[in-house]
C-alpha cells in the first residue's frame, strides 16, 4: 500500500548497508523506544521459495538438494546473492525468509544470530524491511536510489536511504499505541462494572449484619393453658 516491496539484497555491499542500518538502530542512533534502540526481533525480507516443477530434472523438484535454487525475490530482482546461516535453508514447510536480529541470544554453531538469513513459516509475525523505487514519494527530497524502512518494537516506522552517508535514519511513530490503549480499556469495562456491583452487594450485607436486632422479652409466661388446682384440705370418702 505504501508503494514498496519487501527488501531484496542484490550484493554484499547492500547486505553491509542493511547491517550498518540495523546496527545504528540497535545502538539507539536511529531513535527507537526512548532512544534505547530496537530490541531483539528478526526482519522479514522479500526472499520466498517458489515450488515449481523442474522439467529438466523432475527428480530434484522440491527436494533438499534443489530447495536453495527455488528462492526468488518478490520484487523480481535477478540477483543470486545469498547470506544464509550455515545450516539454512531448512526447507520443508518454511518458505519465507527473515534476516536474523537476535543480538542478545547465545551464539550457535554458525556464530551469532545476527544479519544471516533463515527460512521460516510464512504465517509467523516478525519485523520487516521495505525497499522503494527512486520515483517513490517516500524518497522525495533525498535523491537516493532506494529507501529502507522497518517497524520497530515500539510501533515506530524507521526509514533510511540506501548509501546515504551522513543521513540519519528518520523515525515516524505510528498511532498504534492509542489504538492499543482503546482495545485494552473497552474489554475491561464489564469487568469493572461487575467488581463494582459485587463490592456494593458485600457492603450492604456487612451493614445489615452489623445493625443490632431488638428481641421482645417475655416478662411473664402465659398461664392460659396451665391448670393449678388447689389441694384439698381433707380427703373425702
mmCIF file of C-alpha atoms in Angstrom:
data_model
loop_
_atom_site.group_PDB
_atom_site.id
_atom_site.type_symbol
_atom_site.label_atom_id
_atom_site.label_comp_id
_atom_site.label_asym_id
_atom_site.label_seq_id
_atom_site.Cartn_x
_atom_site.Cartn_y
_atom_site.Cartn_z
ATOM 1 C CA UNK A 1 0.000 0.000 0.000
ATOM 2 C CA UNK A 2 2.971 2.322 0.567
ATOM 3 C CA UNK A 3 4.431 1.633 -2.869
ATOM 4 C CA UNK A 4 7.341 -0.520 -1.742
ATOM 5 C CA UNK A 5 8.318 -4.171 -1.611
ATOM 6 C CA UNK A 6 9.920 -6.374 0.969
ATOM 7 C CA UNK A 7 13.664 -5.851 0.874
ATOM 8 C CA UNK A 8 15.759 -7.516 -1.822
ATOM 9 C CA UNK A 9 19.549 -7.644 -1.350
ATOM 10 C CA UNK A 10 21.449 -7.900 -4.604
ATOM 11 C CA UNK A 11 25.070 -7.738 -3.452
ATOM 12 C CA UNK A 12 27.413 -7.924 -0.484
ATOM 13 C CA UNK A 13 27.510 -4.117 -0.473
ATOM 14 C CA UNK A 14 23.761 -3.873 0.008
ATOM 15 C CA UNK A 15 23.970 -6.507 2.732
ATOM 16 C CA UNK A 16 26.548 -4.353 4.548
ATOM 17 C CA UNK A 17 24.330 -1.268 4.155
ATOM 18 C CA UNK A 18 21.474 -3.081 5.897
ATOM 19 C CA UNK A 19 23.752 -4.405 8.631
ATOM 20 C CA UNK A 20 25.055 -0.881 9.318
ATOM 21 C CA UNK A 21 21.499 0.470 9.409
ATOM 22 C CA UNK A 22 20.318 -2.162 11.903
ATOM 23 C CA UNK A 23 23.446 -1.653 13.990
ATOM 24 C CA UNK A 24 22.711 2.091 14.222
ATOM 25 C CA UNK A 25 19.098 1.440 15.167
ATOM 26 C CA UNK A 26 20.135 -1.126 17.773
ATOM 27 C CA UNK A 27 22.554 1.341 19.360
ATOM 28 C CA UNK A 28 19.835 3.993 19.534
ATOM 29 C CA UNK A 29 21.233 6.254 16.798
ATOM 30 C CA UNK A 30 18.027 5.931 14.795
ATOM 31 C CA UNK A 31 15.626 6.737 17.587
ATOM 32 C CA UNK A 32 13.886 3.623 18.854
ATOM 33 C CA UNK A 33 11.970 3.379 22.080
ATOM 34 C CA UNK A 34 13.047 6.408 24.119
ATOM 35 C CA UNK A 35 16.426 6.409 22.375
ATOM 36 C CA UNK A 36 17.169 2.890 23.601
ATOM 37 C CA UNK A 37 17.361 1.342 20.137
ATOM 38 C CA UNK A 38 15.488 -1.634 18.709
ATOM 39 C CA UNK A 39 15.275 -4.885 20.641
ATOM 40 C CA UNK A 40 15.733 -8.482 19.503
ATOM 41 C CA UNK A 41 13.475 -9.446 16.607
ATOM 42 C CA UNK A 42 14.076 -10.897 13.156
ATOM 43 C CA UNK A 43 13.164 -8.951 9.995
ATOM 44 C CA UNK A 44 11.229 -10.252 7.010
ATOM 45 C CA UNK A 45 12.957 -9.765 3.670
ATOM 46 C CA UNK A 46 11.498 -10.415 0.233
ATOM 47 C CA UNK A 47 13.049 -13.816 -0.474
ATOM 48 C CA UNK A 48 10.469 -16.569 -0.939
ATOM 49 C CA UNK A 49 10.588 -20.168 -2.108
ATOM 50 C CA UNK A 50 8.590 -20.864 -5.264
ATOM 51 C CA UNK A 51 7.899 -24.590 -5.529
ATOM 52 C CA UNK A 52 7.719 -25.302 -9.245
ATOM 53 C CA UNK A 53 8.272 -28.460 -11.238
ATOM 54 C CA UNK A 54 11.801 -28.774 -12.649
ATOM 55 C CA UNK A 55 11.159 -30.032 -16.184
ATOM 56 C CA UNK A 56 14.842 -30.793 -16.770
ATOM 57 C CA UNK A 57 15.414 -32.674 -13.512
ATOM 58 C CA UNK A 58 11.995 -33.607 -12.132
ATOM 59 C CA UNK A 59 13.589 -35.920 -9.596
ATOM 60 C CA UNK A 60 15.127 -32.879 -7.882
ATOM 61 C CA UNK A 61 11.866 -30.933 -7.587
ATOM 62 C CA UNK A 62 11.095 -29.839 -4.002
ATOM 63 C CA UNK A 63 13.972 -31.858 -2.584
ATOM 64 C CA UNK A 64 16.602 -30.673 -0.113
ATOM 65 C CA UNK A 65 19.132 -30.502 -2.963
ATOM 66 C CA UNK A 66 17.006 -28.282 -5.178
ATOM 67 C CA UNK A 67 15.496 -26.196 -2.377
ATOM 68 C CA UNK A 68 18.073 -23.336 -2.309
ATOM 69 C CA UNK A 69 17.594 -22.806 -6.063
ATOM 70 C CA UNK A 70 13.834 -22.276 -5.639
ATOM 71 C CA UNK A 71 14.103 -18.993 -3.709
ATOM 72 C CA UNK A 72 13.257 -15.783 -5.571
ATOM 73 C CA UNK A 73 12.837 -12.111 -4.674
ATOM 74 C CA UNK A 74 9.263 -10.862 -4.534
ATOM 75 C CA UNK A 75 10.235 -7.682 -6.465
ATOM 76 C CA UNK A 76 11.666 -9.871 -9.286
ATOM 77 C CA UNK A 77 15.264 -8.864 -8.597
ATOM 78 C CA UNK A 78 17.519 -11.242 -10.559
ATOM 79 C CA UNK A 79 20.497 -11.284 -8.192
ATOM 80 C CA UNK A 80 21.728 -14.632 -6.890
ATOM 81 C CA UNK A 81 23.389 -13.188 -3.766
ATOM 82 C CA UNK A 82 22.569 -15.149 -0.589
ATOM 83 C CA UNK A 83 23.621 -14.796 3.049
ATOM 84 C CA UNK A 84 22.214 -17.956 4.628
ATOM 85 C CA UNK A 85 23.009 -19.046 8.163
ATOM 86 C CA UNK A 86 25.341 -22.040 7.963
ATOM 87 C CA UNK A 87 22.601 -24.737 8.118
ATOM 88 C CA UNK A 88 19.884 -22.871 6.207
ATOM 89 C CA UNK A 89 17.586 -23.070 4.335
ATOM 90 C CA UNK A 90 15.949 -25.973 6.129
ATOM 91 C CA UNK A 91 13.093 -26.063 3.577
ATOM 92 C CA UNK A 92 10.094 -28.224 4.455
ATOM 93 C CA UNK A 93 7.167 -26.017 5.464
ATOM 94 C CA UNK A 94 9.380 -22.918 5.792
ATOM 95 C CA UNK A 95 9.172 -20.944 2.562
ATOM 96 C CA UNK A 96 9.697 -17.284 3.588
ATOM 97 C CA UNK A 97 12.967 -15.694 4.709
ATOM 98 C CA UNK A 98 13.941 -13.480 7.629
ATOM 99 C CA UNK A 99 17.170 -11.718 8.468
ATOM 100 C CA UNK A 100 18.348 -12.737 11.927
ATOM 101 C CA UNK A 101 18.418 -9.956 14.505
ATOM 102 C CA UNK A 102 18.956 -11.542 17.921
ATOM 103 C CA UNK A 103 21.979 -9.716 19.379
ATOM 104 C CA UNK A 104 21.346 -10.915 22.947
ATOM 105 C CA UNK A 105 20.889 -14.606 22.039
ATOM 106 C CA UNK A 106 23.759 -17.052 22.712
ATOM 107 C CA UNK A 107 25.766 -17.851 19.601
ATOM 108 C CA UNK A 108 25.047 -21.085 17.756
ATOM 109 C CA UNK A 109 27.329 -23.329 15.750
ATOM 110 C CA UNK A 110 27.285 -20.806 12.924
ATOM 111 C CA UNK A 111 28.051 -17.824 15.123
ATOM 112 C CA UNK A 112 25.702 -15.128 16.463
ATOM 113 C CA UNK A 113 22.179 -14.926 15.091
ATOM 114 C CA UNK A 114 22.792 -11.543 13.543
ATOM 115 C CA UNK A 115 22.149 -10.483 9.919
ATOM 116 C CA UNK A 116 22.271 -14.001 8.442
ATOM 117 C CA UNK A 117 19.220 -15.356 6.632
ATOM 118 C CA UNK A 118 16.859 -18.050 7.817
ATOM 119 C CA UNK A 119 13.772 -19.559 6.215
ATOM 120 C CA UNK A 120 10.669 -19.507 8.397
ATOM 121 C CA UNK A 121 6.961 -20.279 8.199
ATOM 122 C CA UNK A 122 5.199 -17.515 6.291
ATOM 123 C CA UNK A 123 2.477 -17.053 8.931
ATOM 124 C CA UNK A 124 4.932 -16.015 11.651
ATOM 125 C CA UNK A 125 4.961 -12.426 12.944
ATOM 126 C CA UNK A 126 8.239 -10.516 12.558
ATOM 127 C CA UNK A 127 9.520 -7.025 11.919
ATOM 128 C CA UNK A 128 10.038 -6.194 8.252
ATOM 129 C CA UNK A 129 12.192 -4.046 5.973
ATOM 130 C CA UNK A 130 10.777 -2.398 2.845
ATOM 131 C CA UNK A 131 12.558 -1.195 -0.275
ATOM 132 C CA UNK A 132 11.282 1.616 -2.519
ATOM 133 C CA UNK A 133 11.975 2.627 -6.097
ATOM 134 C CA UNK A 134 13.610 6.021 -6.827
ATOM 135 C CA UNK A 135 10.347 7.572 -8.045
ATOM 136 C CA UNK A 136 8.523 6.620 -4.851
ATOM 137 C CA UNK A 137 7.005 9.544 -2.908
ATOM 138 C CA UNK A 138 8.841 8.296 0.155
ATOM 139 C CA UNK A 139 12.197 9.317 -1.341
ATOM 140 C CA UNK A 140 11.166 12.882 -2.220
ATOM 141 C CA UNK A 141 14.000 15.297 -1.424
ATOM 142 C CA UNK A 142 16.560 12.617 -0.608
ATOM 143 C CA UNK A 143 17.872 11.868 -4.096
ATOM 144 C CA UNK A 144 18.872 8.317 -3.221
ATOM 145 C CA UNK A 145 18.490 5.037 -5.010
ATOM 146 C CA UNK A 146 16.118 3.411 -2.547
ATOM 147 C CA UNK A 147 14.765 3.682 0.938
ATOM 148 C CA UNK A 148 14.603 1.035 3.617
ATOM 149 C CA UNK A 149 12.151 1.076 6.470
ATOM 150 C CA UNK A 150 11.137 -1.232 9.248
ATOM 151 C CA UNK A 151 8.655 -1.407 12.067
ATOM 152 C CA UNK A 152 10.376 -1.204 15.419
ATOM 153 C CA UNK A 153 9.288 -2.897 18.625
ATOM 154 C CA UNK A 154 7.506 0.244 19.818
ATOM 155 C CA UNK A 155 5.465 0.663 16.644
ATOM 156 C CA UNK A 156 7.701 3.274 15.002
ATOM 157 C CA UNK A 157 8.467 3.105 11.282
ATOM 158 C CA UNK A 158 12.134 3.795 10.571
ATOM 159 C CA UNK A 159 13.222 4.918 7.093
ATOM 160 C CA UNK A 160 16.792 5.080 5.859
ATOM 161 C CA UNK A 161 18.127 5.928 2.375
ATOM 162 C CA UNK A 162 20.475 3.396 0.777
ATOM 163 C CA UNK A 163 24.037 4.637 0.579
ATOM 164 C CA UNK A 164 23.056 7.851 2.283
ATOM 165 C CA UNK A 165 26.258 8.585 4.141
ATOM 166 C CA UNK A 166 25.715 11.067 6.920
ATOM 167 C CA UNK A 167 21.942 10.881 6.619
ATOM 168 C CA UNK A 168 20.355 9.885 9.885
ATOM 169 C CA UNK A 169 17.507 7.363 9.835
ATOM 170 C CA UNK A 170 14.130 9.046 10.174
ATOM 171 C CA UNK A 171 11.591 7.656 12.625
ATOM 172 C CA UNK A 172 7.865 8.150 12.284
ATOM 173 C CA UNK A 173 5.873 6.977 15.282
ATOM 174 C CA UNK A 174 2.552 5.425 14.385
ATOM 175 C CA UNK A 175 -0.692 5.845 16.303
ATOM 176 C CA UNK A 176 -0.893 2.196 17.275
ATOM 177 C CA UNK A 177 -0.268 2.932 20.955
ATOM 178 C CA UNK A 178 -3.534 4.887 21.241
ATOM 179 C CA UNK A 179 -5.478 2.166 19.475
ATOM 180 C CA UNK A 180 -3.950 -0.499 21.696
ATOM 181 C CA UNK A 181 -4.974 1.536 24.738
ATOM 182 C CA UNK A 182 -8.584 1.615 23.473
ATOM 183 C CA UNK A 183 -8.533 -2.128 22.849
ATOM 184 C CA UNK A 184 -7.330 -2.697 26.417
ATOM 185 C CA UNK A 185 -9.780 -0.329 28.156
ATOM 186 C CA UNK A 186 -13.018 -1.274 26.362
ATOM 187 C CA UNK A 187 -12.957 -5.019 27.243
ATOM 188 C CA UNK A 188 -12.277 -4.176 30.909
ATOM 189 C CA UNK A 189 -15.449 -2.042 31.344
ATOM 190 C CA UNK A 190 -17.794 -5.038 32.000
ATOM 191 C CA UNK A 191 -15.278 -6.451 34.470
ATOM 192 C CA UNK A 192 -15.091 -3.132 36.323
ATOM 193 C CA UNK A 193 -18.901 -2.940 36.490
ATOM 194 C CA UNK A 194 -19.059 -6.490 37.830
ATOM 195 C CA UNK A 195 -16.488 -5.681 40.503
ATOM 196 C CA UNK A 196 -18.436 -2.523 41.443
ATOM 197 C CA UNK A 197 -21.738 -4.429 41.812
ATOM 198 C CA UNK A 198 -20.102 -7.208 43.834
ATOM 199 C CA UNK A 199 -18.440 -4.660 46.137
ATOM 200 C CA UNK A 200 -21.756 -2.842 46.699
ATOM 201 C CA UNK A 201 -23.532 -6.110 47.499
ATOM 202 C CA UNK A 202 -20.866 -7.065 50.041
ATOM 203 C CA UNK A 203 -21.095 -3.646 51.712
ATOM 204 C CA UNK A 204 -24.894 -3.899 52.042
ATOM 205 C CA UNK A 205 -24.647 -7.364 53.591
ATOM 206 C CA UNK A 206 -21.992 -6.247 56.061
ATOM 207 C CA UNK A 207 -24.078 -3.229 57.141
ATOM 208 C CA UNK A 208 -27.187 -5.366 57.615
ATOM 209 C CA UNK A 209 -25.278 -7.802 59.807
ATOM 210 C CA UNK A 210 -23.816 -5.053 61.983
ATOM 211 C CA UNK A 211 -27.274 -3.483 62.810
ATOM 212 C CA UNK A 212 -28.440 -4.683 66.367
ATOM 213 C CA UNK A 213 -31.708 -6.509 66.437
ATOM 214 C CA UNK A 214 -34.159 -5.920 69.355
ATOM 215 C CA UNK A 215 -35.645 -9.002 70.899
ATOM 216 C CA UNK A 216 -39.010 -8.985 72.684
ATOM 217 C CA UNK A 217 -38.517 -10.102 76.263
ATOM 218 C CA UNK A 218 -41.378 -12.021 77.776
ATOM 219 C CA UNK A 219 -41.681 -10.794 81.337
ATOM 220 C CA UNK A 220 -44.111 -13.373 82.422
ATOM 221 C CA UNK A 221 -45.058 -16.632 80.943
ATOM 222 C CA UNK A 222 -48.627 -17.001 79.847
ATOM 223 C CA UNK A 223 -50.566 -19.385 82.010
ATOM 224 C CA UNK A 224 -53.501 -19.600 79.734
ATOM 225 C CA UNK A 225 -53.278 -23.362 79.390
ATOM 226 C CA UNK A 226 -51.684 -24.150 82.724
ATOM 227 C CA UNK A 227 -54.001 -25.580 85.385
ATOM 228 C CA UNK A 228 -53.199 -25.018 89.078
ATOM 229 C CA UNK A 229 -55.795 -26.936 91.058
ATOM 230 C CA UNK A 230 -55.810 -26.199 94.770
ATOM 231 C CA UNK A 231 -55.081 -29.052 97.086
ATOM 232 C CA UNK A 232 -57.925 -30.282 99.181
ATOM 233 C CA UNK A 233 -57.552 -29.906 102.924
ATOM 234 C CA UNK A 234 -59.182 -33.239 103.590
ATOM 235 C CA UNK A 235 -59.852 -36.429 101.813
ATOM 236 C CA UNK A 236 -63.431 -37.207 101.030
ATOM 237 C CA UNK A 237 -64.576 -40.770 101.117
#
